[in-house]
Coordinates of C-alpha atoms in Angstrom, one line a residue:
M1 CA 0.0 0.0 0.0
T2 CA 1.4 3.4 -1.0
T3 CA 1.2 6.3 1.4
T4 CA 2.4 8.9 -1.1
V5 CA 0.3 11.1 -3.3
E6 CA 1.1 11.4 -7.0
L7 CA 1.4 15.1 -7.7
T8 CA 0.5 16.6 -11.1
K9 CA 0.1 20.1 -12.4
D10 CA -3.6 19.6 -11.8
N11 CA -3.4 18.8 -8.0
F12 CA -0.1 20.3 -7.0
D13 CA -1.2 23.8 -6.0
Q14 CA -4.3 22.5 -4.1
T15 CA -2.1 19.9 -2.3
V16 CA 0.4 22.5 -1.2
T17 CA -2.2 25.1 -0.3
E18 CA -4.5 22.7 1.7
N19 CA -1.7 21.1 3.8
D20 CA 0.7 22.7 6.2
F21 CA 3.6 20.3 5.6
V22 CA 4.3 18.6 2.3
L23 CA 7.3 16.6 1.3
I24 CA 7.9 16.3 -2.4
D25 CA 10.1 13.7 -4.1
F26 CA 11.0 14.7 -7.7
W27 CA 11.9 11.4 -9.5
A28 CA 11.8 9.4 -12.7
S29 CA 11.3 5.7 -13.5
W30 CA 14.7 5.4 -15.3
C31 CA 16.6 6.9 -12.3
G32 CA 18.6 4.4 -10.3
P33 CA 19.1 6.6 -7.2
C34 CA 15.3 7.4 -7.3
K35 CA 14.5 3.7 -7.1
Q36 CA 16.9 3.3 -4.2
F37 CA 15.3 6.3 -2.4
E38 CA 11.7 5.1 -2.9
P39 CA 11.5 2.6 -0.1
V40 CA 13.2 5.1 2.3
Y41 CA 10.6 7.7 1.3
E42 CA 7.7 5.2 1.7
R43 CA 8.9 4.2 5.2
A44 CA 9.2 7.9 6.2
A45 CA 5.6 8.4 4.9
Q46 CA 4.4 5.5 7.0
E47 CA 6.2 6.8 10.1
N48 CA 4.8 10.3 9.7
P49 CA 1.1 9.8 8.8
D50 CA 0.3 13.4 9.8
L51 CA 2.4 14.8 6.9
V52 CA 1.7 14.7 3.2
F53 CA 4.3 12.8 1.1
G54 CA 4.0 13.6 -2.6
K55 CA 5.9 12.4 -5.7
V56 CA 6.4 14.3 -8.9
D57 CA 7.3 12.1 -11.9
T58 CA 9.6 14.5 -13.8
E59 CA 9.0 12.7 -17.1
A60 CA 5.2 12.9 -16.8
Q61 CA 5.2 16.4 -15.2
P62 CA 8.0 18.4 -16.9
E63 CA 6.3 21.7 -16.2
L64 CA 6.5 21.1 -12.5
A65 CA 10.1 20.1 -12.6
Q66 CA 10.9 23.2 -14.7
A67 CA 8.9 25.5 -12.4
F68 CA 11.0 24.4 -9.5
G69 CA 14.3 24.4 -11.4
I70 CA 14.9 20.7 -10.8
Q71 CA 18.3 19.9 -12.3
S72 CA 19.0 16.5 -10.9
I73 CA 16.9 13.7 -9.4
P74 CA 15.9 12.6 -7.0
T75 CA 15.4 16.0 -5.4
L76 CA 13.5 16.3 -2.1
M77 CA 11.6 19.5 -1.3
I78 CA 9.7 20.3 1.9
V79 CA 7.0 23.0 1.8
R80 CA 5.6 24.3 5.1
D81 CA 2.8 26.8 5.1
R82 CA 3.3 27.3 1.4
V83 CA 7.0 28.2 1.9
A84 CA 9.7 25.9 0.5
V85 CA 11.9 25.4 3.5
F86 CA 14.2 22.6 2.1
A87 CA 15.3 21.5 -1.3
Q88 CA 18.2 19.1 -1.9
P89 CA 19.1 16.8 -4.8
G90 CA 20.3 13.3 -4.0
A91 CA 18.9 10.2 -2.3
L92 CA 19.0 10.7 1.4
P93 CA 19.7 7.8 3.8
E94 CA 16.9 6.9 6.2
A95 CA 18.5 8.6 9.2
A96 CA 19.2 11.8 7.2
L97 CA 15.7 12.0 6.0
A98 CA 14.3 11.5 9.5
D99 CA 16.7 14.3 10.7
V100 CA 15.6 16.7 7.9
I101 CA 11.9 16.0 8.7
G102 CA 12.6 16.7 12.4
Q103 CA 14.4 19.9 11.6
A104 CA 11.5 21.1 9.3
R105 CA 9.0 20.2 12.0
G106 CA 10.9 22.3 14.5
L107 CA 11.0 25.5 12.3
D108 CA 9.3 28.5 13.6
M109 CA 7.4 29.5 10.5
D110 CA 6.9 33.1 11.8
E111 CA 10.7 33.4 11.9
V112 CA 11.1 31.9 8.5
R113 CA 8.6 34.3 7.0
K114 CA 10.3 37.2 8.7
S115 CA 13.7 36.1 7.4
I116 CA 12.3 35.8 3.9
A117 CA 10.7 39.3 4.1
D118 CA 14.0 40.7 5.4
Q119 CA 15.9 39.1 2.5
E120 CA 13.4 40.4 0.0
G121 CA 13.7 43.9 1.5
N122 CA 17.5 43.8 1.3
A123 CA 17.3 42.7 -2.3
Q124 CA 15.5 45.8 -3.5

């Protein structure tokens, strides 16, 4: 039984908007490291049933991959409160994925938004 949601251009925005915490695995069927990462990602999804684990097939959804500037796969992205708080290419080992999820859970999103606003203010 899969615990992940297949994300497409049709359901992506709704999924990210309606859920406070979404993990996104950008992958492709021909990608060896993606296949190695898949069981790790599935186990994490089973261990964190309160979070949404999504998968974007970059072959079937090239627009999404392009929109997020995905250069290599697998790439893991975490979106909290509609803010991308983590994005990293490469297959993470189980312990590293658990650590990243824990760190993302611990973020103070008010601080994150303030930091983004400060950076945007400095960029102008």
